[in-house]
CSV table of C-alpha atoms in Angstrom, one decimal:
chain,number,residue,atom,x,y,z
A,1,UNK,CA,87.4,144.6,109.2
A,2,UNK,CA,90.1,146.6,111.0
A,3,UNK,CA,93.9,145.8,111.8
A,4,UNK,CA,96.7,147.5,113.6
A,5,UNK,CA,99.9,146.6,115.4
A,6,UNK,CA,98.1,145.0,118.3
A,7,UNK,CA,96.0,142.5,116.0
A,8,UNK,CA,93.4,141.9,113.6
A,9,UNK,CA,89.6,142.3,113.7
A,10,UNK,CA,87.5,138.9,113.0
A,11,UNK,CA,84.3,138.0,111.4
A,12,UNK,CA,82.7,134.6,111.1
A,13,UNK,CA,79.8,134.3,108.6
A,14,UNK,CA,77.5,131.7,110.0
A,15,UNK,CA,74.9,131.8,107.1
A,16,UNK,CA,75.6,128.8,104.8
A,17,UNK,CA,76.8,129.9,101.3
A,18,UNK,CA,76.5,133.5,102.1
A,19,UNK,CA,79.6,135.8,101.4
A,20,UNK,CA,77.6,139.2,101.7
A,21,UNK,CA,78.7,142.3,100.1
A,22,UNK,CA,82.0,143.7,99.1
A,23,UNK,CA,84.2,144.1,102.2
A,24,UNK,CA,87.6,145.7,103.1
A,25,UNK,CA,89.8,143.6,105.3
A,26,UNK,CA,92.9,145.2,106.7
A,27,UNK,CA,96.2,143.8,107.4
A,28,UNK,CA,98.9,145.7,109.4
A,29,UNK,CA,102.4,144.9,108.1
A,30,UNK,CA,105.4,146.3,109.9
A,31,UNK,CA,108.3,147.7,107.8
A,32,UNK,CA,111.7,145.9,107.4
A,33,UNK,CA,114.8,147.6,109.0
A,34,UNK,CA,117.3,145.4,107.1
A,35,UNK,CA,117.6,142.7,104.5
A,36,UNK,CA,117.1,140.0,107.0
A,37,UNK,CA,114.0,141.0,108.8
A,38,UNK,CA,110.5,142.4,108.0
A,39,UNK,CA,109.3,139.4,106.1
A,40,UNK,CA,105.7,138.4,106.6
A,41,UNK,CA,103.6,135.7,105.0
A,42,UNK,CA,100.1,137.0,104.1
A,43,UNK,CA,97.0,135.5,102.6
A,44,UNK,CA,93.8,136.9,101.1
A,45,UNK,CA,90.4,136.5,102.6
A,46,UNK,CA,89.0,137.4,99.1
A,47,UNK,CA,89.5,135.5,96.0
A,48,UNK,CA,91.2,136.7,92.8
A,49,UNK,CA,92.0,140.1,94.2
A,50,UNK,CA,94.0,142.2,91.5
A,51,UNK,CA,97.5,143.1,92.7
A,52,UNK,CA,98.0,146.0,90.3
A,53,UNK,CA,96.6,149.1,91.9
A,54,UNK,CA,95.9,147.4,95.3
A,55,UNK,CA,97.8,148.3,98.5
A,56,UNK,CA,99.8,145.2,98.1
A,57,UNK,CA,101.5,146.2,94.8
A,58,UNK,CA,105.1,146.3,95.5
A,59,UNK,CA,107.0,149.6,95.2
A,60,UNK,CA,110.6,150.0,94.2
A,61,UNK,CA,111.9,149.0,97.6
A,62,UNK,CA,109.2,146.4,98.3
A,63,UNK,CA,109.1,142.7,97.6
A,64,UNK,CA,106.3,140.3,96.9
A,65,UNK,CA,107.0,136.6,96.4
A,66,UNK,CA,105.1,133.2,96.0
A,67,UNK,CA,106.6,129.8,96.6
A,68,UNK,CA,107.3,127.4,93.5
A,69,UNK,CA,107.5,124.0,94.9
A,70,UNK,CA,108.4,122.3,91.7
A,71,UNK,CA,111.5,124.5,91.2
A,72,UNK,CA,112.3,125.1,95.0
A,73,UNK,CA,112.5,128.8,94.7
A,74,UNK,CA,110.7,132.1,95.6
A,75,UNK,CA,109.3,133.7,92.5
A,76,UNK,CA,109.4,137.5,92.5
A,77,UNK,CA,106.2,139.2,91.4
A,78,UNK,CA,108.4,142.2,89.9
A,79,UNK,CA,110.3,139.7,87.9
A,80,UNK,CA,106.9,138.5,86.5
A,81,UNK,CA,105.4,135.4,87.8
A,82,UNK,CA,102.8,135.4,84.9
A,83,UNK,CA,99.7,136.4,87.1
A,84,UNK,CA,98.3,139.6,88.6
A,85,UNK,CA,95.9,138.1,91.2
A,86,UNK,CA,96.1,137.0,94.9
A,87,UNK,CA,94.0,133.8,95.4
A,88,UNK,CA,92.5,132.6,98.6
A,89,UNK,CA,94.2,129.5,100.1
A,90,UNK,CA,97.6,130.5,98.7
A,91,UNK,CA,100.3,132.2,100.8
A,92,UNK,CA,102.6,135.0,99.8
A,93,UNK,CA,105.8,136.4,101.3
A,94,UNK,CA,106.0,140.3,101.5
A,95,UNK,CA,108.3,142.9,102.8
A,96,UNK,CA,107.6,146.7,102.7
A,97,UNK,CA,109.8,149.7,103.2
A,98,UNK,CA,107.1,151.6,105.2
A,99,UNK,CA,104.9,150.2,108.0
A,100,UNK,CA,101.2,150.5,106.8
A,101,UNK,CA,97.8,148.9,107.1
A,102,UNK,CA,96.9,147.5,103.7
A,103,UNK,CA,93.6,146.5,102.3
A,104,UNK,CA,92.1,143.5,100.7
A,105,UNK,CA,88.9,144.2,99.0
A,106,UNK,CA,86.2,141.8,97.6
A,107,UNK,CA,83.7,139.1,98.5
A,108,UNK,CA,84.6,137.3,101.6
A,109,UNK,CA,85.0,133.5,101.4
A,110,UNK,CA,82.6,131.3,103.3
A,111,UNK,CA,82.9,127.6,102.3
A,112,UNK,CA,85.2,124.6,102.7
A,113,UNK,CA,88.2,124.7,100.6
A,114,UNK,CA,89.0,121.3,99.0
A,115,UNK,CA,92.7,121.3,97.9
A,116,UNK,CA,94.2,118.3,95.8
A,117,UNK,CA,96.6,117.6,94.8
A,118,UNK,CA,99.2,119.8,96.2
A,119,UNK,CA,102.6,120.0,94.4
A,120,UNK,CA,105.1,117.3,95.2
A,121,UNK,CA,108.7,117.2,93.6
A,122,UNK,CA,110.9,115.2,95.9
A,123,UNK,CA,114.1,116.2,94.3
A,124,UNK,CA,113.3,120.0,94.4
A,125,UNK,CA,110.8,121.6,96.9
A,126,UNK,CA,110.2,118.1,98.8
A,127,UNK,CA,106.4,118.7,98.9
A,128,UNK,CA,106.5,121.9,100.8
A,129,UNK,CA,103.5,124.0,99.7
A,130,UNK,CA,102.8,127.7,100.9
A,131,UNK,CA,99.1,127.9,101.6
A,132,UNK,CA,96.9,130.6,103.0
A,133,UNK,CA,94.1,131.1,105.5
A,134,UNK,CA,91.1,132.0,103.1
A,135,UNK,CA,88.9,133.5,105.9
A,136,UNK,CA,88.6,136.8,107.7
A,137,UNK,CA,89.2,135.0,111.0
A,138,UNK,CA,91.7,132.8,112.5
A,139,UNK,CA,91.5,129.0,112.1
A,140,UNK,CA,92.5,126.1,114.1
A,141,UNK,CA,95.0,123.9,112.3
A,142,UNK,CA,94.6,120.1,111.7
A,143,UNK,CA,91.2,119.3,113.3
A,144,UNK,CA,89.5,116.4,112.0
A,145,UNK,CA,87.6,118.3,109.4
A,146,UNK,CA,90.9,119.1,107.6
A,147,UNK,CA,90.8,115.6,106.3
A,148,UNK,CA,94.5,115.4,105.7
A,149,UNK,CA,95.4,112.8,103.3
A,150,UNK,CA,99.2,112.3,102.8
A,151,UNK,CA,99.7,115.8,104.1
A,152,UNK,CA,101.8,116.3,107.3
A,153,UNK,CA,100.0,116.9,110.6
A,154,UNK,CA,102.4,119.7,111.6
A,155,UNK,CA,102.0,123.2,109.8
A,156,UNK,CA,105.0,125.7,109.7
A,157,UNK,CA,104.2,129.4,110.3
A,158,UNK,CA,106.9,132.2,109.7
A,159,UNK,CA,107.9,134.1,112.8
A,160,UNK,CA,109.4,137.3,111.9
A,161,UNK,CA,110.1,138.1,115.7
A,162,UNK,CA,112.2,134.8,115.8
A,163,UNK,CA,113.6,134.7,112.3
A,164,UNK,CA,112.4,131.1,111.9
A,165,UNK,CA,109.6,128.9,111.2
A,166,UNK,CA,107.5,127.5,114.0
A,167,UNK,CA,105.6,124.3,114.2
A,168,UNK,CA,101.8,124.3,114.4
A,169,UNK,CA,100.2,121.2,115.8
A,170,UNK,CA,96.6,120.1,115.8
A,171,UNK,CA,94.5,122.9,117.6
A,172,UNK,CA,97.1,125.7,117.3
A,173,UNK,CA,96.0,128.9,115.8
A,174,UNK,CA,96.9,130.2,112.2
A,175,UNK,CA,96.0,133.9,112.3
A,176,UNK,CA,93.6,135.5,109.6
A,177,UNK,CA,95.4,136.9,106.6
A,178,UNK,CA,98.4,134.7,107.4
A,179,UNK,CA,100.2,132.0,105.0
A,180,UNK,CA,101.5,128.7,106.3
A,181,UNK,CA,103.6,125.8,105.0
A,182,UNK,CA,102.5,122.2,104.7
A,183,UNK,CA,104.5,119.2,103.5
A,184,UNK,CA,103.0,116.3,101.4
A,185,UNK,CA,104.5,113.0,101.3
A,186,UNK,CA,103.4,112.0,97.7
A,187,UNK,CA,101.8,113.1,94.6
A,188,UNK,CA,98.6,111.5,95.7
A,189,UNK,CA,97.2,114.0,98.4
A,190,UNK,CA,94.4,116.0,99.6
A,191,UNK,CA,93.1,118.3,102.3
A,192,UNK,CA,90.3,120.5,103.1
A,193,UNK,CA,90.4,124.2,104.9
A,194,UNK,CA,87.0,123.7,106.7
A,195,UNK,CA,84.8,126.6,107.9
A,196,UNK,CA,84.4,124.5,111.0
A,197,UNK,CA,88.0,125.5,111.8
A,198,UNK,CA,87.2,129.2,112.2
A,199,UNK,CA,87.7,130.9,115.4
A,200,UNK,CA,87.8,134.3,116.9
A,201,UNK,CA,91.7,135.0,117.6
A,202,UNK,CA,92.9,138.6,116.9
A,203,UNK,CA,96.6,137.8,116.2
A,204,UNK,CA,97.9,139.1,113.1
A,205,UNK,CA,101.2,137.4,113.1
A,206,UNK,CA,102.5,134.6,114.8
A,207,UNK,CA,102.8,135.6,118.5
A,208,UNK,CA,103.2,132.6,120.7
A,209,UNK,CA,102.3,129.0,120.9
A,210,UNK,CA,99.5,127.2,122.6
A,211,UNK,CA,100.7,126.0,125.9
A,212,UNK,CA,100.6,122.3,125.9
A,213,UNK,CA,102.0,119.9,128.5
A,214,UNK,CA,102.9,116.4,127.3
A,215,UNK,CA,104.6,113.5,128.9
A,216,UNK,CA,108.1,112.6,127.8
A,217,UNK,CA,108.5,115.8,125.7
A,218,UNK,CA,111.4,118.2,125.7
A,219,UNK,CA,110.8,121.7,124.3
A,220,UNK,CA,114.2,123.4,123.4
A,221,UNK,CA,114.6,127.1,122.6
A,222,UNK,CA,118.0,128.6,121.6
A,223,UNK,CA,118.7,132.4,121.9
A,224,UNK,CA,121.8,134.5,121.7
A,225,UNK,CA,123.1,137.9,122.9
A,226,UNK,CA,123.7,139.7,119.5
A,227,UNK,CA,120.2,139.9,118.1
A,228,UNK,CA,116.5,138.7,119.2
A,229,UNK,CA,116.3,135.8,117.0
A,230,UNK,CA,115.7,132.4,118.4
A,231,UNK,CA,114.8,128.8,117.4
A,232,UNK,CA,112.6,126.2,118.8
A,233,UNK,CA,112.9,122.4,118.6
A,234,UNK,CA,110.5,119.7,120.2
A,235,UNK,CA,111.5,116.1,121.1
A,236,UNK,CA,109.3,113.4,122.6
A,237,UNK,CA,108.6,109.7,122.9
A,238,UNK,CA,105.3,108.0,122.2
A,239,UNK,CA,104.3,104.3,121.5
A,240,UNK,CA,103.2,104.9,118.0
A,241,UNK,CA,106.3,106.6,117.0
A,242,UNK,CA,109.1,105.4,114.7
A,243,UNK,CA,112.7,106.9,113.8
A,244,UNK,CA,111.4,107.9,110.6
A,245,UNK,CA,109.1,110.8,109.4
A,246,UNK,CA,105.9,110.2,111.3
A,247,UNK,CA,103.7,112.3,108.9
A,248,UNK,CA,101.0,112.8,111.7
A,249,UNK,CA,103.1,114.4,114.4
A,250,UNK,CA,106.7,114.9,113.1
A,251,UNK,CA,108.0,118.1,111.3
A,252,UNK,CA,110.9,118.4,109.1
A,253,UNK,CA,113.2,121.3,109.7
A,254,UNK,CA,112.7,124.6,107.6
A,255,UNK,CA,115.5,126.8,107.8
A,256,UNK,CA,115.1,130.5,108.7
A,257,UNK,CA,117.0,133.7,108.5
A,258,UNK,CA,120.8,133.6,108.0
A,259,UNK,CA,121.6,135.4,111.1
A,260,UNK,CA,119.2,133.4,113.3
A,261,UNK,CA,120.2,130.4,115.4
A,262,UNK,CA,119.0,126.9,113.9
A,263,UNK,CA,118.4,123.9,115.9
A,264,UNK,CA,117.4,120.4,114.4
A,265,UNK,CA,117.6,116.8,115.4
A,266,UNK,CA,118.8,114.0,113.0
A,267,UNK,CA,117.0,110.7,112.9
A,268,UNK,CA,117.3,108.0,110.1
A,269,UNK,CA,119.2,110.7,108.0
A,270,UNK,CA,116.3,113.1,108.2
A,271,UNK,CA,116.3,116.6,109.9
A,272,UNK,CA,113.6,117.5,112.1
A,273,UNK,CA,112.3,120.6,114.0
A,274,UNK,CA,109.6,118.2,115.8
A,275,UNK,CA,110.7,114.7,116.4
A,276,UNK,CA,108.9,111.9,118.3
A,277,UNK,CA,110.5,108.7,118.7
A,278,UNK,CA,109.9,105.2,120.1
A,279,UNK,CA,109.9,104.7,123.8
A,280,UNK,CA,113.4,104.0,125.3
A,281,UNK,CA,114.0,101.1,127.6
A,282,UNK,CA,117.9,101.3,128.2
A,283,UNK,CA,119.6,104.1,126.4
A,284,UNK,CA,119.2,106.4,123.3
A,285,UNK,CA,121.5,108.7,121.6
A,286,UNK,CA,120.0,111.4,119.5
A,287,UNK,CA,122.1,113.9,117.4
A,288,UNK,CA,121.1,117.4,118.1
A,289,UNK,CA,122.7,119.9,115.5
A,290,UNK,CA,123.0,123.5,115.9
A,291,UNK,CA,124.2,126.3,113.3
A,292,UNK,CA,125.0,129.7,114.8
A,293,UNK,CA,123.6,132.8,112.9
A,294,UNK,CA,126.1,135.2,114.5
A,295,UNK,CA,129.2,134.9,116.6
A,296,UNK,CA,127.7,135.1,120.0
A,297,UNK,CA,127.1,133.6,123.5
A,298,UNK,CA,124.1,131.3,123.2
A,299,UNK,CA,121.6,130.1,125.8
A,300,UNK,CA,119.8,126.6,125.2
A,301,UNK,CA,117.0,126.2,127.4
A,302,UNK,CA,115.1,122.8,128.1
A,303,UNK,CA,111.6,122.6,129.2
A,304,UNK,CA,109.8,119.4,130.0
A,305,UNK,CA,112.5,117.4,131.8
A,306,UNK,CA,110.0,117.0,134.6
A,307,UNK,CA,107.7,115.3,132.3
A,308,UNK,CA,110.1,112.0,132.0
A,309,UNK,CA,109.8,109.3,134.6
A,310,UNK,CA,112.0,110.1,137.9
A,311,UNK,CA,114.2,107.0,137.2
A,312,UNK,CA,115.2,108.2,133.7
A,313,UNK,CA,118.2,110.4,133.0
A,314,UNK,CA,118.7,113.0,130.2
A,315,UNK,CA,122.2,114.2,129.4
A,316,UNK,CA,123.4,116.9,126.9
A,317,UNK,CA,126.8,116.2,125.5
A,318,UNK,CA,128.6,119.2,123.9
A,319,UNK,CA,131.0,117.5,121.5
A,320,UNK,CA,133.1,120.5,120.8
A,321,UNK,CA,133.8,121.2,124.6
A,322,UNK,CA,133.7,117.4,125.5
A,323,UNK,CA,131.3,118.4,128.3
A,324,UNK,CA,128.1,116.4,129.6
A,325,UNK,CA,125.4,118.3,131.4
A,326,UNK,CA,123.0,116.5,133.5
A,327,UNK,CA,119.6,118.1,132.4
A,328,UNK,CA,117.9,116.9,135.5
A,329,UNK,CA,120.1,119.4,137.5
A,330,UNK,CA,120.7,122.2,135.0
A,331,UNK,CA,118.0,123.0,132.3
A,332,UNK,CA,119.9,126.1,130.9
A,333,UNK,CA,123.3,125.7,129.1
A,334,UNK,CA,125.3,128.7,128.1
A,335,UNK,CA,128.0,128.3,125.4
A,336,UNK,CA,129.9,130.4,122.9
A,337,UNK,CA,129.6,129.8,119.2
A,338,UNK,CA,130.7,131.1,115.9
A,339,UNK,CA,129.3,130.8,112.4
A,340,UNK,CA,132.1,128.5,111.2
A,341,UNK,CA,131.6,126.0,114.0
A,342,UNK,CA,130.8,122.4,113.0
A,343,UNK,CA,126.9,121.8,113.2
A,344,UNK,CA,127.3,118.4,114.7
A,345,UNK,CA,127.8,120.2,118.1
A,346,UNK,CA,125.4,118.2,120.6
A,347,UNK,CA,124.2,114.8,121.3
A,348,UNK,CA,121.3,114.1,123.6
A,349,UNK,CA,121.6,110.9,125.8
A,350,UNK,CA,118.4,109.2,127.2
A,351,UNK,CA,119.0,106.6,129.9
A,352,UNK,CA,116.3,104.4,131.5
A,353,UNK,CA,112.7,104.0,130.6
A,354,UNK,CA,110.3,106.4,129.1
A,355,UNK,CA,107.2,104.3,129.5
A,356,UNK,CA,105.7,101.9,132.1
A,357,UNK,CA,104.7,99.5,129.4
A,358,UNK,CA,106.0,95.8,129.0
A,359,UNK,CA,109.6,95.6,127.9
A,360,UNK,CA,110.0,94.6,124.3
A,361,UNK,CA,112.2,91.5,123.3
A,362,UNK,CA,115.3,93.7,122.6
A,363,UNK,CA,115.5,94.7,126.2
A,364,UNK,CA,117.9,91.8,126.8
A,365,UNK,CA,120.1,92.4,123.9
A,366,UNK,CA,123.8,93.0,124.2
A,367,UNK,CA,126.0,94.6,121.6
A,368,UNK,CA,129.8,94.2,121.6
A,369,UNK,CA,132.9,93.9,119.5
A,370,UNK,CA,136.0,91.9,119.0
A,371,UNK,CA,138.6,93.3,116.6
A,372,UNK,CA,136.5,94.2,113.4
A,373,UNK,CA,133.5,91.8,114.3
A,374,UNK,CA,130.3,93.1,115.9
A,375,UNK,CA,128.1,90.8,117.9
A,376,UNK,CA,124.5,91.0,118.7
A,377,UNK,CA,123.6,88.7,121.5
A,378,UNK,CA,119.8,88.4,122.6
A,379,UNK,CA,118.6,86.9,125.9
A,380,UNK,CA,115.6,85.4,124.0
A,381,UNK,CA,114.9,84.5,120.4
A,382,UNK,CA,113.7,87.7,118.5
A,383,UNK,CA,110.3,87.1,116.9
A,384,UNK,CA,111.2,88.8,113.7
A,385,UNK,CA,114.2,90.0,111.8
A,386,UNK,CA,115.6,93.2,112.8
A,387,UNK,CA,117.4,96.1,111.2
A,388,UNK,CA,121.0,97.0,112.0
A,389,UNK,CA,122.8,100.3,111.3
A,390,UNK,CA,126.4,101.4,112.1
A,391,UNK,CA,127.6,105.0,112.1
A,392,UNK,CA,131.0,106.6,112.4
A,393,UNK,CA,131.7,109.6,114.7
A,394,UNK,CA,130.7,112.1,111.9
A,395,UNK,CA,127.2,110.4,111.8
A,396,UNK,CA,127.6,108.7,108.4
A,397,UNK,CA,126.0,105.3,107.9
A,398,UNK,CA,128.8,102.7,107.1
A,399,UNK,CA,126.6,99.5,107.5
A,400,UNK,CA,123.0,98.7,107.1
A,401,UNK,CA,121.6,95.1,106.8
A,402,UNK,CA,118.7,93.1,108.3
A,403,UNK,CA,119.6,90.3,110.7
A,404,UNK,CA,117.4,87.0,110.8
A,405,UNK,CA,116.3,86.0,114.3
A,406,UNK,CA,119.1,84.6,116.3
A,407,UNK,CA,120.3,84.6,119.8
A,408,UNK,CA,123.9,85.4,118.7
A,409,UNK,CA,124.6,87.2,115.5
A,410,UNK,CA,127.6,88.7,114.2
A,411,UNK,CA,128.9,90.6,111.2
A,412,UNK,CA,132.3,92.2,110.0
A,413,UNK,CA,132.9,95.8,109.7
A,414,UNK,CA,135.7,96.6,107.3
A,415,UNK,CA,136.3,100.1,108.5
A,416,UNK,CA,139.4,102.0,109.9
A,417,UNK,CA,140.1,101.6,113.6
A,418,UNK,CA,137.8,103.8,115.8
A,419,UNK,CA,134.7,104.2,117.8
A,420,UNK,CA,131.4,103.4,115.9
A,421,UNK,CA,127.7,103.5,116.9
A,422,UNK,CA,125.5,100.4,116.4
A,423,UNK,CA,121.8,100.9,116.3
A,424,UNK,CA,119.6,97.9,116.3
A,425,UNK,CA,115.9,98.5,115.5
A,426,UNK,CA,113.3,96.1,116.8
A,427,UNK,CA,109.5,96.4,116.2
A,428,UNK,CA,108.8,98.6,119.1
A,429,UNK,CA,112.2,99.5,120.3
A,430,UNK,CA,115.6,100.7,119.3
A,431,UNK,CA,119.0,100.2,121.3
A,432,UNK,CA,122.2,101.8,120.7
A,433,UNK,CA,125.7,100.9,121.7
A,434,UNK,CA,129.2,102.3,121.0
A,435,UNK,CA,131.9,99.8,120.0
A,436,UNK,CA,135.6,99.9,119.2
A,437,UNK,CA,136.8,98.6,115.9
A,438,UNK,CA,140.4,97.6,115.5
């Protein structure tokens, strides 16, 4: 099965249980040009292939790694990881000094792969597991037959061209002979890589995302003028979303190359590369953090502004330059950045409704302050208790409590004079207000 710089060949075996004769499956891998590029995640379409003597055996200036989730480290084959095989369903990270087409050789896999449990170490690798496409064809990620249980619905695939990981949503392609990351939420988890997910697609590395238009969704892309690296972030609103990690459709941020730009949102003290939130009925402020990989001019592009209701407003606040950009009028923002800038550079402001549904009970709620007392006034009696959080200008949580249903509640904030952000969480809505504490 051939492979070159333009893509991979593809085979789908339809006979149940048949894996045929021994087969050679090629994978073209471009060489690196420096320490920060030329990395590729690979996966074997044959099981238990011996590394020693194979094309994938790393030379003196080559690298072959596997991911160790319990210890949150990359293990180098040349340092001795205790095995000499490449296993189907496992992903590996490689870099080679010379561009070459390398061969997998063995019996093709042609059955559903049930994986359970995947490793989960919350104090180390946070449940991130590097898996591999075990078939000699591409697969569609996250369809129903994957049967994800406590496994994130968004996979991450390495994009060498961008120097970053890219989110793969349900129905997106994972190329043949390619690795991908998934994140599990507990030690009790399971998933299946099903034969029904196999499709013909000749991409050999991540190339481009499936085009998908969604209401109330922004796609952010950050590029620079010093190198070709970029990052992508997705932000959206839906009625079944929360501000926490929604395992079915949110993705935590995975950081890429040190010289690539990094873009992520912060919600509930977690960082995201894809973040869906509850619908907005009045206003919402979302921290958008940025890390420059190199000193350069950067270009931040917003797609999808037109997918929001016409009466809503979306503003980008550049905290460093004290600028507000109306994204209805300007979808591309150019700015200078250096590697020692603060990461808390941007805030996204959403005003007006992002849904035509009924307004929840917090819609008539006012938040105001007097001296060091903060008041929560409701136009109607809330049905349930609601959670309150207060943040300082650095984004740190300085107060977090639950308030029982009342039309006028208050609490004292024993903090220094300054501006604080109060966030009130209802059942289906969150409202945010800045207040002054004296």
